[in-house]
Amino acid sequence: MIHIVIVDDHAVVRAGLRQYFSEQADFCVVAEASQGREALALLRAAEQTGMAIDVMLLDIAMPDQSGVDALQAIRARAPSLPVLIFSGFPESQYASLLLRQGASGYLSKDCEPEALLQAIRTLSRGRRYISAAVAEQLADGLAAGGVDAAQAHQQLSERELQVFLRLAAGQTVGQLAPALCLSVKTVSTYRSRVMDKMGLSSNSELTHYALRHGLIL
């Protein structure tokens, strides 16, 4: 039996997935969460109660934090837990980025239902799931000799990516510092690195880039 946790801020999506999974003899949804912080609370409760979790489905666009932040927190709490990103964003926008940040697999919500079942079963066996589309994307990146200018954000470190997404969403350096438990000076240094690596010069350019690539809503 594969024990699954669904993390998605849309109740109708969670209900649909629960119903679909109930039709699979080897699937069991053990818990649901509507945001990243609830997912972390579930992980803590599972540690205390011994509840089994084999795979977590994680949406990207949730109200309390970005998918990158949520994934980082979940990874820190449960580094060996397979996490399948199940998102409304196309694979071309986020897949390679989140796989690099620790996701075990990535699927767009417009995938065929059978692909979702295959991904969960693959992750439950301790393997990563990479769809044909993502594999082609990764191969194209290697063939091109790395990350092209259109995907400059993929050059960022995990912390630089966090700073970039928060700045692009309109937060100031002063707001970022306490949220990330960093000093204002350190956040400013990360901001400068982000600007240099991405070839941008202002927060408005960061926001424009993020919107153009579907990295923020």
PDB file of C-alpha atoms in Angstrom:
ATOM      1  CA  MET A   1       0.000   0.000   0.000  1.00  0.00           C
ATOM      2  CA  ILE A   2       1.281   3.475  -0.976  1.00  0.00           C
ATOM      3  CA  HIS A   3       0.448   6.087   1.681  1.00  0.00           C
ATOM      4  CA  ILE A   4      -0.060   9.510   0.096  1.00  0.00           C
ATOM      5  CA  VAL A   5      -0.333  13.079   1.398  1.00  0.00           C
ATOM      6  CA  ILE A   6      -1.967  15.663  -0.889  1.00  0.00           C
ATOM      7  CA  VAL A   7      -0.898  19.318  -0.502  1.00  0.00           C
ATOM      8  CA  ASP A   8      -3.015  21.670  -2.635  1.00  0.00           C
ATOM      9  CA  ASP A   9      -4.863  24.870  -1.775  1.00  0.00           C
ATOM     10  CA  HIS A  10      -7.912  23.923  -3.881  1.00  0.00           C
ATOM     11  CA  ALA A  11     -10.384  21.718  -2.008  1.00  0.00           C
ATOM     12  CA  VAL A  12     -11.941  20.474  -5.239  1.00  0.00           C
ATOM     13  CA  VAL A  13      -8.545  19.283  -6.480  1.00  0.00           C
ATOM     14  CA  ARG A  14      -7.877  17.421  -3.236  1.00  0.00           C
ATOM     15  CA  ALA A  15     -11.341  15.832  -3.354  1.00  0.00           C
ATOM     16  CA  GLY A  16     -10.886  14.762  -6.968  1.00  0.00           C
ATOM     17  CA  LEU A  17      -7.491  13.229  -6.287  1.00  0.00           C
ATOM     18  CA  ARG A  18      -8.744  11.437  -3.189  1.00  0.00           C
ATOM     19  CA  GLN A  19     -11.638   9.939  -5.169  1.00  0.00           C
ATOM     20  CA  TYR A  20      -9.386   8.893  -8.046  1.00  0.00           C
ATOM     21  CA  PHE A  21      -6.807   7.340  -5.738  1.00  0.00           C
ATOM     22  CA  SER A  22      -9.522   5.427  -3.855  1.00  0.00           C
ATOM     23  CA  GLU A  23     -10.100   3.470  -7.066  1.00  0.00           C
ATOM     24  CA  GLN A  24      -6.520   2.166  -6.975  1.00  0.00           C
ATOM     25  CA  ALA A  25      -6.024  -0.977  -4.905  1.00  0.00           C
ATOM     26  CA  ASP A  26      -2.505   0.032  -3.846  1.00  0.00           C
ATOM     27  CA  PHE A  27      -3.183   3.708  -2.968  1.00  0.00           C
ATOM     28  CA  CYS A  28      -4.244   5.191   0.370  1.00  0.00           C
ATOM     29  CA  VAL A  29      -4.563   8.951   1.036  1.00  0.00           C
ATOM     30  CA  VAL A  30      -3.577   9.353   4.682  1.00  0.00           C
ATOM     31  CA  ALA A  31      -3.754  13.163   4.981  1.00  0.00           C
ATOM     32  CA  GLU A  32      -4.360  16.439   3.163  1.00  0.00           C
ATOM     33  CA  ALA A  33      -3.067  19.993   3.553  1.00  0.00           C
ATOM     34  CA  SER A  34      -4.023  23.264   1.896  1.00  0.00           C
ATOM     35  CA  GLN A  35      -0.675  25.036   2.339  1.00  0.00           C
ATOM     36  CA  GLY A  36       3.000  24.447   3.029  1.00  0.00           C
ATOM     37  CA  ARG A  37       2.851  25.150   6.749  1.00  0.00           C
ATOM     38  CA  GLU A  38       0.051  22.597   7.162  1.00  0.00           C
ATOM     39  CA  ALA A  39       2.195  20.073   5.295  1.00  0.00           C
ATOM     40  CA  LEU A  40       5.030  20.629   7.770  1.00  0.00           C
ATOM     41  CA  ALA A  41       2.606  20.196  10.675  1.00  0.00           C
ATOM     42  CA  LEU A  42       1.495  16.899   9.141  1.00  0.00           C
ATOM     43  CA  LEU A  43       5.101  15.731   8.926  1.00  0.00           C
ATOM     44  CA  ARG A  44       5.674  16.576  12.581  1.00  0.00           C
ATOM     45  CA  ALA A  45       2.476  14.757  13.568  1.00  0.00           C
ATOM     46  CA  ALA A  46       3.495  11.738  11.492  1.00  0.00           C
ATOM     47  CA  GLU A  47       6.822  11.569  13.341  1.00  0.00           C
ATOM     48  CA  GLN A  48       4.992  11.555  16.671  1.00  0.00           C
ATOM     49  CA  THR A  49       2.264   9.080  15.750  1.00  0.00           C
ATOM     50  CA  GLY A  50       4.203   6.801  13.433  1.00  0.00           C
ATOM     51  CA  MET A  51       1.849   7.498  10.521  1.00  0.00           C
ATOM     52  CA  ALA A  52       3.365   6.201   7.286  1.00  0.00           C
ATOM     53  CA  ILE A  53       3.870   8.624   4.395  1.00  0.00           C
ATOM     54  CA  ASP A  54       5.336   7.181   1.211  1.00  0.00           C
ATOM     55  CA  VAL A  55       4.759  10.016  -1.288  1.00  0.00           C
ATOM     56  CA  MET A  56       3.752  13.670  -0.973  1.00  0.00           C
ATOM     57  CA  LEU A  57       1.988  15.515  -3.810  1.00  0.00           C
ATOM     58  CA  LEU A  58       2.873  19.210  -3.618  1.00  0.00           C
ATOM     59  CA  ASP A  59       1.348  22.110  -5.528  1.00  0.00           C
ATOM     60  CA  ILE A  60       3.495  25.152  -6.334  1.00  0.00           C
ATOM     61  CA  ALA A  61       1.132  28.121  -6.141  1.00  0.00           C
ATOM     62  CA  MET A  62      -0.138  28.187  -2.565  1.00  0.00           C
ATOM     63  CA  PRO A  63      -1.196  31.208  -0.506  1.00  0.00           C
ATOM     64  CA  ASP A  64       1.367  31.129   2.289  1.00  0.00           C
ATOM     65  CA  GLN A  65       4.657  30.570   0.466  1.00  0.00           C
ATOM     66  CA  SER A  66       6.194  29.730  -2.895  1.00  0.00           C
ATOM     67  CA  GLY A  67       6.681  26.141  -3.975  1.00  0.00           C
ATOM     68  CA  VAL A  68      10.428  26.585  -3.659  1.00  0.00           C
ATOM     69  CA  ASP A  69      10.125  27.679  -0.024  1.00  0.00           C
ATOM     70  CA  ALA A  70       7.677  24.871   0.779  1.00  0.00           C
ATOM     71  CA  LEU A  71       9.868  22.262  -0.886  1.00  0.00           C
ATOM     72  CA  GLN A  72      12.954  23.467   0.977  1.00  0.00           C
ATOM     73  CA  ALA A  73      11.157  23.292   4.339  1.00  0.00           C
ATOM     74  CA  ILE A  74       9.755  19.831   3.620  1.00  0.00           C
ATOM     75  CA  ARG A  75      13.154  18.599   2.464  1.00  0.00           C
ATOM     76  CA  ALA A  76      14.765  19.925   5.652  1.00  0.00           C
ATOM     77  CA  ARG A  77      12.166  18.120   7.779  1.00  0.00           C
ATOM     78  CA  ALA A  78      12.016  14.864   5.799  1.00  0.00           C
ATOM     79  CA  PRO A  79      14.990  14.626   3.422  1.00  0.00           C
ATOM     80  CA  SER A  80      14.176  11.097   2.249  1.00  0.00           C
ATOM     81  CA  LEU A  81      10.450  11.639   1.623  1.00  0.00           C
ATOM     82  CA  PRO A  82       9.600  11.427  -2.107  1.00  0.00           C
ATOM     83  CA  VAL A  83       7.928  14.694  -3.173  1.00  0.00           C
ATOM     84  CA  LEU A  84       6.066  14.865  -6.471  1.00  0.00           C
ATOM     85  CA  ILE A  85       5.398  18.411  -7.656  1.00  0.00           C
ATOM     86  CA  PHE A  86       1.895  18.433  -9.173  1.00  0.00           C
ATOM     87  CA  SER A  87       1.341  21.872 -10.621  1.00  0.00           C
ATOM     88  CA  GLY A  88      -0.782  23.895 -12.994  1.00  0.00           C
ATOM     89  CA  PHE A  89       2.396  25.383 -14.442  1.00  0.00           C
ATOM     90  CA  PRO A  90       3.811  23.698 -17.574  1.00  0.00           C
ATOM     91  CA  GLU A  91       6.813  21.443 -17.097  1.00  0.00           C
ATOM     92  CA  SER A  92       8.900  23.747 -19.293  1.00  0.00           C
ATOM     93  CA  GLN A  93       8.666  26.547 -16.703  1.00  0.00           C
ATOM     94  CA  TYR A  94       9.442  24.811 -13.430  1.00  0.00           C
ATOM     95  CA  ALA A  95      10.402  21.153 -13.784  1.00  0.00           C
ATOM     96  CA  SER A  96      14.181  21.281 -14.127  1.00  0.00           C
ATOM     97  CA  LEU A  97      14.371  24.052 -11.530  1.00  0.00           C
ATOM     98  CA  LEU A  98      12.453  22.155  -8.829  1.00  0.00           C
ATOM     99  CA  LEU A  99      14.127  18.846  -9.620  1.00  0.00           C
ATOM    100  CA  ARG A 100      17.415  20.630  -8.971  1.00  0.00           C
ATOM    101  CA  GLN A 101      15.994  21.950  -5.692  1.00  0.00           C
ATOM    102  CA  GLY A 102      15.161  18.466  -4.422  1.00  0.00           C
ATOM    103  CA  ALA A 103      11.827  17.407  -5.907  1.00  0.00           C
ATOM    104  CA  SER A 104      11.603  13.712  -6.751  1.00  0.00           C
ATOM    105  CA  GLY A 105       9.407  14.314  -9.794  1.00  0.00           C
ATOM    106  CA  TYR A 106       7.308  16.904 -11.598  1.00  0.00           C
ATOM    107  CA  LEU A 107       3.976  16.646 -13.405  1.00  0.00           C
ATOM    108  CA  SER A 108       1.715  19.283 -14.878  1.00  0.00           C
ATOM    109  CA  LYS A 109      -1.961  19.019 -13.946  1.00  0.00           C
ATOM    110  CA  ASP A 110      -2.883  18.660 -17.604  1.00  0.00           C
ATOM    111  CA  CYS A 111      -1.115  15.268 -17.731  1.00  0.00           C
ATOM    112  CA  GLU A 112      -2.966  12.036 -18.440  1.00  0.00           C
ATOM    113  CA  PRO A 113      -4.349  10.438 -15.240  1.00  0.00           C
ATOM    114  CA  GLU A 114      -2.317   7.292 -15.849  1.00  0.00           C
ATOM    115  CA  ALA A 115       0.875   9.357 -15.824  1.00  0.00           C
ATOM    116  CA  LEU A 116       0.108  10.515 -12.287  1.00  0.00           C
ATOM    117  CA  LEU A 117      -0.375   6.944 -11.108  1.00  0.00           C
ATOM    118  CA  GLN A 118       2.874   5.908 -12.769  1.00  0.00           C
ATOM    119  CA  ALA A 119       4.754   8.802 -11.177  1.00  0.00           C
ATOM    120  CA  ILE A 120       3.515   7.977  -7.666  1.00  0.00           C
ATOM    121  CA  ARG A 121       4.330   4.289  -8.035  1.00  0.00           C
ATOM    122  CA  THR A 122       7.793   5.157  -9.385  1.00  0.00           C
ATOM    123  CA  LEU A 123       8.525   7.453  -6.436  1.00  0.00           C
ATOM    124  CA  SER A 124       7.240   4.877  -3.944  1.00  0.00           C
ATOM    125  CA  ARG A 125       9.929   2.491  -5.201  1.00  0.00           C
ATOM    126  CA  GLY A 126      12.631   4.993  -4.340  1.00  0.00           C
ATOM    127  CA  ARG A 127      13.198   6.256  -7.870  1.00  0.00           C
ATOM    128  CA  ARG A 128      12.814   9.717  -9.370  1.00  0.00           C
ATOM    129  CA  TYR A 129      10.140  10.383 -11.974  1.00  0.00           C
ATOM    130  CA  ILE A 130      11.084  12.332 -15.072  1.00  0.00           C
ATOM    131  CA  SER A 131       8.530  12.538 -17.880  1.00  0.00           C
ATOM    132  CA  ALA A 132       9.536  12.345 -21.532  1.00  0.00           C
ATOM    133  CA  ALA A 133       8.972  16.104 -21.895  1.00  0.00           C
ATOM    134  CA  VAL A 134      11.226  16.919 -18.943  1.00  0.00           C
ATOM    135  CA  ALA A 135      13.876  14.455 -20.101  1.00  0.00           C
ATOM    136  CA  GLU A 136      13.921  16.178 -23.486  1.00  0.00           C
ATOM    137  CA  GLN A 137      14.174  19.576 -21.797  1.00  0.00           C
ATOM    138  CA  LEU A 138      17.132  18.431 -19.676  1.00  0.00           C
ATOM    139  CA  ALA A 139      18.814  16.889 -22.712  1.00  0.00           C
ATOM    140  CA  ASP A 140      18.377  20.096 -24.710  1.00  0.00           C
ATOM    141  CA  GLY A 141      19.981  22.044 -21.874  1.00  0.00           C
ATOM    142  CA  LEU A 142      23.000  19.754 -21.884  1.00  0.00           C
ATOM    143  CA  ALA A 143      23.266  19.886 -25.657  1.00  0.00           C
ATOM    144  CA  ALA A 144      23.241  23.669 -25.512  1.00  0.00           C
ATOM    145  CA  GLY A 145      26.130  23.571 -23.069  1.00  0.00           C
ATOM    146  CA  GLY A 146      24.218  24.771 -20.031  1.00  0.00           C
ATOM    147  CA  VAL A 147      21.517  27.264 -19.188  1.00  0.00           C
ATOM    148  CA  ASP A 148      20.537  29.745 -21.879  1.00  0.00           C
ATOM    149  CA  ALA A 149      19.705  33.397 -21.315  1.00  0.00           C
ATOM    150  CA  ALA A 150      15.967  32.683 -21.378  1.00  0.00           C
ATOM    151  CA  GLN A 151      16.349  30.486 -18.310  1.00  0.00           C
ATOM    152  CA  ALA A 152      18.782  32.624 -16.362  1.00  0.00           C
ATOM    153  CA  HIS A 153      17.050  31.873 -13.057  1.00  0.00           C
ATOM    154  CA  GLN A 154      18.300  28.283 -13.246  1.00  0.00           C
ATOM    155  CA  GLN A 155      21.828  29.567 -12.573  1.00  0.00           C
ATOM    156  CA  LEU A 156      20.818  30.761  -9.108  1.00  0.00           C
ATOM    157  CA  SER A 157      21.634  28.932  -5.907  1.00  0.00           C
ATOM    158  CA  GLU A 158      18.764  27.849  -3.682  1.00  0.00           C
ATOM    159  CA  ARG A 159      19.064  30.909  -1.414  1.00  0.00           C
ATOM    160  CA  GLU A 160      19.493  33.282  -4.364  1.00  0.00           C
ATOM    161  CA  LEU A 161      16.360  31.802  -5.916  1.00  0.00           C
ATOM    162  CA  GLN A 162      14.394  32.436  -2.717  1.00  0.00           C
ATOM    163  CA  VAL A 163      15.540  36.054  -2.658  1.00  0.00           C
ATOM    164  CA  PHE A 164      14.766  36.478  -6.361  1.00  0.00           C
ATOM    165  CA  LEU A 165      11.200  35.127  -6.089  1.00  0.00           C
ATOM    166  CA  ARG A 166      10.390  37.241  -3.037  1.00  0.00           C
ATOM    167  CA  LEU A 167      11.805  40.413  -4.591  1.00  0.00           C
ATOM    168  CA  ALA A 168       9.934  39.704  -7.811  1.00  0.00           C
ATOM    169  CA  ALA A 169       6.728  39.311  -5.812  1.00  0.00           C
ATOM    170  CA  GLY A 170       7.175  42.834  -4.423  1.00  0.00           C
ATOM    171  CA  GLN A 171       8.877  42.303  -1.065  1.00  0.00           C
ATOM    172  CA  THR A 172      11.574  44.759   0.005  1.00  0.00           C
ATOM    173  CA  VAL A 173      15.020  43.867   1.306  1.00  0.00           C
ATOM    174  CA  GLY A 174      13.865  45.004   4.746  1.00  0.00           C
ATOM    175  CA  GLN A 175      10.888  42.632   4.639  1.00  0.00           C
ATOM    176  CA  LEU A 176      12.991  39.770   3.291  1.00  0.00           C
ATOM    177  CA  ALA A 177      15.660  39.848   5.980  1.00  0.00           C
ATOM    178  CA  PRO A 178      13.544  38.716   8.984  1.00  0.00           C
ATOM    179  CA  ALA A 179      11.489  36.322   6.837  1.00  0.00           C
ATOM    180  CA  LEU A 180      14.668  34.474   5.803  1.00  0.00           C
ATOM    181  CA  CYS A 181      16.434  34.964   9.159  1.00  0.00           C
ATOM    182  CA  LEU A 182      19.185  36.986   7.478  1.00  0.00           C
ATOM    183  CA  SER A 183      20.598  40.463   7.990  1.00  0.00           C
ATOM    184  CA  VAL A 184      19.641  43.281   5.630  1.00  0.00           C
ATOM    185  CA  LYS A 185      23.279  43.430   4.490  1.00  0.00           C
ATOM    186  CA  THR A 186      23.292  39.715   3.622  1.00  0.00           C
ATOM    187  CA  VAL A 187      20.018  39.975   1.692  1.00  0.00           C
ATOM    188  CA  SER A 188      21.424  42.961  -0.201  1.00  0.00           C
ATOM    189  CA  THR A 189      24.459  40.859  -1.116  1.00  0.00           C
ATOM    190  CA  TYR A 190      22.210  38.067  -2.414  1.00  0.00           C
ATOM    191  CA  ARG A 191      20.215  40.632  -4.387  1.00  0.00           C
ATOM    192  CA  SER A 192      23.393  41.893  -6.037  1.00  0.00           C
ATOM    193  CA  ARG A 193      24.421  38.338  -6.945  1.00  0.00           C
ATOM    194  CA  VAL A 194      20.992  37.686  -8.457  1.00  0.00           C
ATOM    195  CA  MET A 195      21.187  40.862 -10.527  1.00  0.00           C
ATOM    196  CA  ASP A 196      24.676  39.995 -11.764  1.00  0.00           C
ATOM    197  CA  LYS A 197      23.867  36.399 -12.672  1.00  0.00           C
ATOM    198  CA  MET A 198      20.644  37.295 -14.449  1.00  0.00           C
ATOM    199  CA  GLY A 199      21.907  40.428 -16.147  1.00  0.00           C
ATOM    200  CA  LEU A 200      19.161  42.592 -14.624  1.00  0.00           C
ATOM    201  CA  SER A 201      19.394  45.966 -12.923  1.00  0.00           C
ATOM    202  CA  SER A 202      16.195  46.624 -10.962  1.00  0.00           C
ATOM    203  CA  ASN A 203      13.432  44.946  -8.971  1.00  0.00           C
ATOM    204  CA  SER A 204      10.946  45.848 -11.699  1.00  0.00           C
ATOM    205  CA  GLU A 205      13.061  43.900 -14.200  1.00  0.00           C
ATOM    206  CA  LEU A 206      13.069  40.952 -11.790  1.00  0.00           C
ATOM    207  CA  THR A 207       9.280  41.103 -11.600  1.00  0.00           C
ATOM    208  CA  HIS A 208       8.925  41.355 -15.375  1.00  0.00           C
ATOM    209  CA  TYR A 209      11.229  38.361 -15.859  1.00  0.00           C
ATOM    210  CA  ALA A 210       9.361  36.280 -13.245  1.00  0.00           C
ATOM    211  CA  LEU A 211       5.966  37.070 -14.785  1.00  0.00           C
ATOM    212  CA  ARG A 212       7.188  36.370 -18.310  1.00  0.00           C
ATOM    213  CA  HIS A 213       8.479  32.939 -17.266  1.00  0.00           C
ATOM    214  CA  GLY A 214       5.495  32.049 -15.088  1.00  0.00           C
ATOM    215  CA  LEU A 215       7.537  32.006 -11.887  1.00  0.00           C
ATOM    216  CA  ILE A 216       5.049  34.156  -9.979  1.00  0.00           C
ATOM    217  CA  LEU A 217       1.301  34.703 -10.364  1.00  0.00           C
TER     218      LEU A 217
END
